[in-house]
PDB file of C-alpha atoms in Angstrom:
ATOM      1  CA  UNK A  24     -37.524  11.784  64.784  1.00 48.00           C
ATOM      2  CA  UNK A  25     -38.365  14.753  62.685  1.00 50.00           C
ATOM      3  CA  UNK A  26     -38.493  13.924  58.999  1.00 50.00           C
ATOM      4  CA  UNK A  27     -36.350  15.685  56.422  1.00 47.00           C
ATOM      5  CA  UNK A  28     -37.969  18.711  54.818  1.00 48.00           C
ATOM      6  CA  UNK A  29     -38.222  18.981  51.010  1.00 42.00           C
ATOM      7  CA  UNK A  30     -38.752  22.171  49.088  1.00 44.00           C
ATOM      8  CA  UNK A  31     -41.462  21.791  46.510  1.00 50.00           C
ATOM      9  CA  UNK A  32     -40.980  23.993  43.445  1.00 50.00           C
ATOM     10  CA  UNK A  33     -44.266  25.372  42.162  1.00 53.00           C
ATOM     11  CA  UNK A  34     -45.293  23.527  38.971  1.00 51.00           C
ATOM     12  CA  UNK A  35     -45.696  26.813  37.032  1.00 51.00           C
ATOM     13  CA  UNK A  36     -42.057  27.791  37.659  1.00 52.00           C
ATOM     14  CA  UNK A  37     -40.894  24.307  36.663  1.00 51.00           C
ATOM     15  CA  UNK A  38     -42.845  24.469  33.409  1.00 50.00           C
ATOM     16  CA  UNK A  39     -41.384  27.886  32.533  1.00 54.00           C
ATOM     17  CA  UNK A  40     -37.864  26.599  33.199  1.00 51.00           C
ATOM     18  CA  UNK A  41     -38.411  23.621  30.889  1.00 49.00           C
ATOM     19  CA  UNK A  42     -39.724  25.875  28.110  1.00 49.00           C
ATOM     20  CA  UNK A  43     -36.768  28.262  28.401  1.00 50.00           C
ATOM     21  CA  UNK A  44     -34.277  25.388  28.423  1.00 53.00           C
ATOM     22  CA  UNK A  45     -35.906  23.828  25.362  1.00 49.00           C
ATOM     23  CA  UNK A  46     -35.701  27.161  23.557  1.00 52.00           C
ATOM     24  CA  UNK A  47     -31.989  27.471  24.254  1.00 48.00           C
ATOM     25  CA  UNK A  48     -31.298  23.946  23.091  1.00 51.00           C
ATOM     26  CA  UNK A  49     -33.297  24.525  19.932  1.00 51.00           C
ATOM     27  CA  UNK A  50     -30.969  27.334  18.851  1.00 59.00           C
ATOM     28  CA  UNK A  51     -27.916  25.092  18.409  1.00 70.00           C
ATOM     29  CA  UNK A  52     -26.175  25.382  15.040  1.00 81.00           C
ATOM     30  CA  UNK A  53     -26.816  22.967  12.219  1.00 93.00           C
ATOM     31  CA  UNK A  54     -23.972  20.796  10.939  1.00 93.00           C
ATOM     32  CA  UNK A  55     -22.403  21.946   7.671  1.00 96.00           C
ATOM     33  CA  UNK A  56     -20.979  19.422   5.201  1.00 97.00           C
ATOM     34  CA  UNK A  57     -18.098  19.801   2.728  1.00 98.00           C
ATOM     35  CA  UNK A  58     -16.366  17.858  -0.040  1.00 98.00           C
ATOM     36  CA  UNK A  59     -13.179  18.211  -2.039  1.00 98.00           C
ATOM     37  CA  UNK A  60     -13.822  18.887  -5.711  1.00 97.00           C
ATOM     38  CA  UNK A  61     -11.858  17.967  -8.861  1.00 97.00           C
ATOM     39  CA  UNK A  62     -10.402  20.538 -11.197  1.00 95.00           C
ATOM     40  CA  UNK A  63     -12.867  21.991 -13.723  1.00 89.00           C
ATOM     41  CA  UNK A  64     -12.711  19.780 -16.791  1.00 78.00           C
ATOM     42  CA  UNK A  65     -12.935  22.769 -19.140  1.00 73.00           C
ATOM     43  CA  UNK A  66      -9.628  24.110 -17.760  1.00 65.00           C
ATOM     44  CA  UNK A  67      -7.656  21.030 -18.779  1.00 67.00           C
ATOM     45  CA  UNK A  68      -5.315  21.577 -21.709  1.00 60.00           C
ATOM     46  CA  UNK A  69      -6.250  19.073 -24.385  1.00 51.00           C
ATOM     47  CA  UNK A  70      -3.746  16.231 -24.761  1.00 50.00           C
ATOM     48  CA  UNK A  71      -5.995  13.899 -26.726  1.00 51.00           C
ATOM     49  CA  UNK A  72      -3.176  12.970 -29.124  1.00 56.00           C
ATOM     50  CA  UNK A  73      -0.489  12.626 -26.463  1.00 61.00           C
ATOM     51  CA  UNK A  74       1.428   9.387 -25.834  1.00 60.00           C
ATOM     52  CA  UNK A  75      -0.209   8.941 -22.424  1.00 66.00           C
ATOM     53  CA  UNK A  76      -3.749   8.856 -23.819  1.00 76.00           C
ATOM     54  CA  UNK A  77      -5.916   5.946 -22.633  1.00 86.00           C
ATOM     55  CA  UNK A  78      -3.346   4.512 -20.234  1.00 94.00           C
ATOM     56  CA  UNK A  79      -4.701   2.208 -17.536  1.00 95.00           C
ATOM     57  CA  UNK A  80      -3.934   3.856 -14.189  1.00 97.00           C
ATOM     58  CA  UNK A  81      -4.333   2.157 -10.825  1.00 97.00           C
ATOM     59  CA  UNK A  82      -4.700   4.437  -7.809  1.00 97.00           C
ATOM     60  CA  UNK A  83      -3.838   3.000  -4.408  1.00 96.00           C
ATOM     61  CA  UNK A  84      -3.260   1.861  -1.841  1.00 97.00           C
ATOM     62  CA  UNK A  85      -3.475   5.326  -0.331  1.00 97.00           C
ATOM     63  CA  UNK A  86      -2.890   5.752   3.385  1.00 98.00           C
ATOM     64  CA  UNK A  87      -3.980   8.759   5.445  1.00 97.00           C
ATOM     65  CA  UNK A  88      -2.427  10.049   8.633  1.00 97.00           C
ATOM     66  CA  UNK A  89      -4.626   8.837  11.486  1.00 95.00           C
ATOM     67  CA  UNK A  90      -5.862  12.288  12.459  1.00 95.00           C
ATOM     68  CA  UNK A  91      -7.356  12.800   8.988  1.00 95.00           C
ATOM     69  CA  UNK A  92      -9.467   9.655   8.963  1.00 90.00           C
ATOM     70  CA  UNK A  93     -12.539  11.158  10.639  1.00 92.00           C
ATOM     71  CA  UNK A  94     -15.701  13.078   9.818  1.00 94.00           C
ATOM     72  CA  UNK A  95     -14.823  16.442  11.388  1.00 95.00           C
ATOM     73  CA  UNK A  96     -12.697  19.029   9.602  1.00 96.00           C
ATOM     74  CA  UNK A  97      -9.326  19.589  11.227  1.00 95.00           C
ATOM     75  CA  UNK A  98      -7.384  22.861  11.261  1.00 95.00           C
ATOM     76  CA  UNK A  99      -4.124  23.990  12.841  1.00 92.00           C
ATOM     77  CA  UNK A 100      -3.940  26.466  15.694  1.00 88.00           C
ATOM     78  CA  UNK A 101      -0.148  26.038  15.666  1.00 86.00           C
ATOM     79  CA  UNK A 102       2.381  23.557  14.309  1.00 83.00           C
ATOM     80  CA  UNK A 103       1.688  21.225  17.212  1.00 88.00           C
ATOM     81  CA  UNK A 104      -1.976  21.889  18.029  1.00 93.00           C
ATOM     82  CA  UNK A 105      -4.903  20.596  16.018  1.00 94.00           C
ATOM     83  CA  UNK A 106      -8.491  21.812  16.286  1.00 94.00           C
ATOM     84  CA  UNK A 107     -11.586  19.790  15.387  1.00 94.00           C
ATOM     85  CA  UNK A 108     -14.473  21.777  13.960  1.00 94.00           C
ATOM     86  CA  UNK A 109     -17.656  21.465  15.994  1.00 91.00           C
ATOM     87  CA  UNK A 110     -20.257  21.923  13.257  1.00 95.00           C
ATOM     88  CA  UNK A 111     -18.225  21.464  10.053  1.00 96.00           C
ATOM     89  CA  UNK A 112     -17.806  17.933   8.713  1.00 96.00           C
ATOM     90  CA  UNK A 113     -16.881  16.009   5.597  1.00 97.00           C
ATOM     91  CA  UNK A 114     -19.830  14.721   3.595  1.00 96.00           C
ATOM     92  CA  UNK A 115     -19.030  11.027   3.785  1.00 94.00           C
ATOM     93  CA  UNK A 116     -15.621   9.372   3.893  1.00 96.00           C
ATOM     94  CA  UNK A 117     -12.797  11.917   3.551  1.00 97.00           C
ATOM     95  CA  UNK A 118     -10.454   9.187   2.290  1.00 97.00           C
ATOM     96  CA  UNK A 119     -12.862   8.079  -0.437  1.00 97.00           C
ATOM     97  CA  UNK A 120     -13.448  11.700  -1.404  1.00 97.00           C
ATOM     98  CA  UNK A 121      -9.710  12.374  -1.730  1.00 98.00           C
ATOM     99  CA  UNK A 122      -9.093   9.227  -3.801  1.00 97.00           C
ATOM    100  CA  UNK A 123     -12.003   9.916  -6.141  1.00 97.00           C
ATOM    101  CA  UNK A 124     -10.955  13.533  -6.729  1.00 98.00           C
ATOM    102  CA  UNK A 125      -7.370  12.417  -7.410  1.00 98.00           C
ATOM    103  CA  UNK A 126      -8.702   9.854  -9.895  1.00 97.00           C
ATOM    104  CA  UNK A 127     -10.859  12.461 -11.639  1.00 97.00           C
ATOM    105  CA  UNK A 128      -7.976  14.925 -11.922  1.00 97.00           C
ATOM    106  CA  UNK A 129      -5.568  12.354 -13.346  1.00 96.00           C
ATOM    107  CA  UNK A 130      -8.201  11.094 -15.784  1.00 95.00           C
ATOM    108  CA  UNK A 131      -8.810  14.647 -17.022  1.00 94.00           C
ATOM    109  CA  UNK A 132      -5.126  15.488 -17.441  1.00 94.00           C
ATOM    110  CA  UNK A 133      -3.858  12.422 -19.303  1.00 94.00           C
ATOM    111  CA  UNK A 134      -6.692  11.980 -20.601  1.00 92.00           C
ATOM    112  CA  UNK A 135      -8.028   8.501 -19.931  1.00 93.00           C
ATOM    113  CA  UNK A 136     -11.178   6.806 -18.730  1.00 93.00           C
ATOM    114  CA  UNK A 137      -9.242   3.736 -17.610  1.00 95.00           C
ATOM    115  CA  UNK A 138      -8.808   4.678 -13.960  1.00 97.00           C
ATOM    116  CA  UNK A 139      -9.013   1.915 -11.366  1.00 97.00           C
ATOM    117  CA  UNK A 140      -9.251   2.308  -7.590  1.00 97.00           C
ATOM    118  CA  UNK A 141      -7.410  -0.173  -5.375  1.00 97.00           C
ATOM    119  CA  UNK A 142      -8.157  -3.021  -4.958  1.00 95.00           C
ATOM    120  CA  UNK A 143      -8.892  -3.968  -8.567  1.00 94.00           C
ATOM    121  CA  UNK A 144      -9.155  -7.388 -10.158  1.00 92.00           C
ATOM    122  CA  UNK A 145      -5.853  -9.094 -10.862  1.00 88.00           C
ATOM    123  CA  UNK A 146      -6.936  -9.572 -14.474  1.00 90.00           C
ATOM    124  CA  UNK A 147      -7.056  -5.795 -15.056  1.00 90.00           C
ATOM    125  CA  UNK A 148      -3.993  -4.753 -17.115  1.00 91.00           C
ATOM    126  CA  UNK A 149      -2.546  -1.760 -15.237  1.00 94.00           C
ATOM    127  CA  UNK A 150       0.078   0.392 -16.990  1.00 95.00           C
ATOM    128  CA  UNK A 151       0.966   2.511 -13.962  1.00 96.00           C
ATOM    129  CA  UNK A 152       0.124   2.308 -10.281  1.00 97.00           C
ATOM    130  CA  UNK A 153       0.180   5.219  -7.826  1.00 98.00           C
ATOM    131  CA  UNK A 154       0.876   4.464  -4.161  1.00 98.00           C
ATOM    132  CA  UNK A 155       0.690   7.273  -1.612  1.00 98.00           C
ATOM    133  CA  UNK A 156       0.966   8.194   2.066  1.00 98.00           C
ATOM    134  CA  UNK A 157      -0.787  11.445   2.960  1.00 98.00           C
ATOM    135  CA  UNK A 158       1.201  12.811   5.895  1.00 97.00           C
ATOM    136  CA  UNK A 159      -0.650  16.092   6.328  1.00 97.00           C
ATOM    137  CA  UNK A 160      -3.697  17.673   4.742  1.00 97.00           C
ATOM    138  CA  UNK A 161      -5.086  20.537   6.804  1.00 96.00           C
ATOM    139  CA  UNK A 162      -4.555  24.271   7.164  1.00 96.00           C
ATOM    140  CA  UNK A 163      -5.337  27.468   9.007  1.00 95.00           C
ATOM    141  CA  UNK A 164      -8.567  29.358   8.438  1.00 95.00           C
ATOM    142  CA  UNK A 165      -7.877  32.482   6.426  1.00 94.00           C
ATOM    143  CA  UNK A 166      -4.218  31.513   5.921  1.00 95.00           C
ATOM    144  CA  UNK A 167      -3.000  28.466   3.966  1.00 96.00           C
ATOM    145  CA  UNK A 168      -3.902  24.877   3.226  1.00 97.00           C
ATOM    146  CA  UNK A 169      -0.973  22.457   3.369  1.00 97.00           C
ATOM    147  CA  UNK A 170      -0.741  19.067   1.673  1.00 98.00           C
ATOM    148  CA  UNK A 171       2.252  16.835   2.409  1.00 98.00           C
ATOM    149  CA  UNK A 172       2.385  13.434   0.734  1.00 98.00           C
ATOM    150  CA  UNK A 173       4.917  10.768  -0.192  1.00 98.00           C
ATOM    151  CA  UNK A 174       4.045   9.058  -3.477  1.00 98.00           C
ATOM    152  CA  UNK A 175       5.491   6.386  -5.730  1.00 97.00           C
ATOM    153  CA  UNK A 176       4.852   5.571  -9.391  1.00 97.00           C
ATOM    154  CA  UNK A 177       5.078   1.869 -10.215  1.00 97.00           C
ATOM    155  CA  UNK A 178       5.028   0.353 -13.687  1.00 93.00           C
ATOM    156  CA  UNK A 179       5.323  -2.862 -15.620  1.00 81.00           C
ATOM    157  CA  UNK A 180       4.111  -6.344 -14.719  1.00 80.00           C
ATOM    158  CA  UNK A 181       6.514  -6.478 -11.767  1.00 84.00           C
ATOM    159  CA  UNK A 182       5.418  -3.066 -10.448  1.00 88.00           C
ATOM    160  CA  UNK A 183       8.902  -1.629 -10.753  1.00 93.00           C
ATOM    161  CA  UNK A 184       9.486   1.668  -8.976  1.00 95.00           C
ATOM    162  CA  UNK A 185       9.754   4.268 -11.742  1.00 95.00           C
ATOM    163  CA  UNK A 186       9.617   7.495  -9.794  1.00 94.00           C
ATOM    164  CA  UNK A 187       8.703   8.825  -6.389  1.00 92.00           C
ATOM    165  CA  UNK A 188       8.798  11.953  -4.376  1.00 93.00           C
ATOM    166  CA  UNK A 189       7.646  13.978  -1.426  1.00 96.00           C
ATOM    167  CA  UNK A 190       5.202  16.740  -2.261  1.00 97.00           C
ATOM    168  CA  UNK A 191       4.801  19.692   0.090  1.00 97.00           C
ATOM    169  CA  UNK A 192       2.167  22.000  -1.336  1.00 98.00           C
ATOM    170  CA  UNK A 193       1.001  25.229   0.288  1.00 97.00           C
ATOM    171  CA  UNK A 194      -2.102  26.853  -1.163  1.00 98.00           C
ATOM    172  CA  UNK A 195      -3.417  30.259  -0.001  1.00 97.00           C
ATOM    173  CA  UNK A 196      -6.935  30.380   1.443  1.00 97.00           C
ATOM    174  CA  UNK A 197      -8.881  33.224  -0.145  1.00 94.00           C
ATOM    175  CA  UNK A 198     -11.452  33.682   2.639  1.00 92.00           C
ATOM    176  CA  UNK A 199     -12.011  33.144   6.341  1.00 91.00           C
ATOM    177  CA  UNK A 200     -14.481  30.230   6.330  1.00 94.00           C
ATOM    178  CA  UNK A 201     -14.267  26.468   6.154  1.00 96.00           C
ATOM    179  CA  UNK A 202     -15.602  26.441   2.584  1.00 97.00           C
ATOM    180  CA  UNK A 203     -12.655  28.639   1.581  1.00 97.00           C
ATOM    181  CA  UNK A 204     -10.245  26.238   3.265  1.00 97.00           C
ATOM    182  CA  UNK A 205     -11.759  23.214   1.494  1.00 98.00           C
ATOM    183  CA  UNK A 206     -11.546  25.053  -1.843  1.00 97.00           C
ATOM    184  CA  UNK A 207      -7.836  25.684  -1.187  1.00 98.00           C
ATOM    185  CA  UNK A 208      -7.363  22.005  -0.288  1.00 98.00           C
ATOM    186  CA  UNK A 209      -8.989  21.050  -3.596  1.00 98.00           C
ATOM    187  CA  UNK A 210      -6.535  23.288  -5.461  1.00 97.00           C
ATOM    188  CA  UNK A 211      -3.635  21.753  -3.537  1.00 98.00           C
ATOM    189  CA  UNK A 212      -4.802  18.283  -4.560  1.00 98.00           C
ATOM    190  CA  UNK A 213      -4.958  19.457  -8.173  1.00 97.00           C
ATOM    191  CA  UNK A 214      -1.331  20.568  -7.951  1.00 97.00           C
ATOM    192  CA  UNK A 215      -0.329  17.170  -6.570  1.00 98.00           C
ATOM    193  CA  UNK A 216      -2.234  15.536  -9.422  1.00 97.00           C
ATOM    194  CA  UNK A 217      -0.180  17.603 -11.885  1.00 96.00           C
ATOM    195  CA  UNK A 218       3.066  16.333 -10.333  1.00 96.00           C
ATOM    196  CA  UNK A 219       1.975  12.735 -10.674  1.00 97.00           C
ATOM    197  CA  UNK A 220       0.711  13.163 -14.237  1.00 96.00           C
ATOM    198  CA  UNK A 221       4.013  14.791 -15.254  1.00 95.00           C
ATOM    199  CA  UNK A 222       5.831  11.741 -13.848  1.00 95.00           C
ATOM    200  CA  UNK A 223       3.532   9.382 -15.799  1.00 95.00           C
ATOM    201  CA  UNK A 224       4.076  11.289 -19.040  1.00 93.00           C
ATOM    202  CA  UNK A 225       7.829  11.371 -18.488  1.00 92.00           C
ATOM    203  CA  UNK A 226       7.971   7.607 -17.893  1.00 88.00           C
ATOM    204  CA  UNK A 227       5.755   6.905 -20.885  1.00 84.00           C
ATOM    205  CA  UNK A 228       7.784   8.881 -23.419  1.00 79.00           C
ATOM    206  CA  UNK A 229       9.495   6.748 -26.002  1.00 55.00           C
ATOM    207  CA  UNK A 230       7.295   3.716 -25.420  1.00 59.00           C
TER     208      UNK A 230
END
């Protein structure tokens, strides 16, 4: 029986192919990392003598929509189609980033340094607690960032519901890149922080 014939590729051609392939692979893009940022502290109107000064604020639990709890940035191609960025990611936990920025904003606006992130010790005396579900927090490149959240303000030793609402905040994106989108998301989170702080101040009046 005649044996099967094999074509032997010259070693020089094989080596050139490997070099060219390695060169192509080496040109892949580097991953870019982003983070939400709090409002500039120097832009906060001073309320150092206000009735809400030095309140103890507890933030959490805060729940994110499942599609947000990941490392890659997510944008909208349409109302029903989401797109994951290939090279653009959050620097660390997006949920932790969001909670920490919310805490910073609220601390600046009241003002108070007594901000506690859930879970806190049961011995910590909390004046107000903020509970939130983030339903949507994404946007379209070069268009708008959209933040939709349901939040509740609880107060007193029995955590009585004092106020709640559904925020739907649309913030224009001033450029075409992911950094511009994240900047718009940061501004949207600042606006949500304002809503919550206004509710805290309203509930605290007269106390």
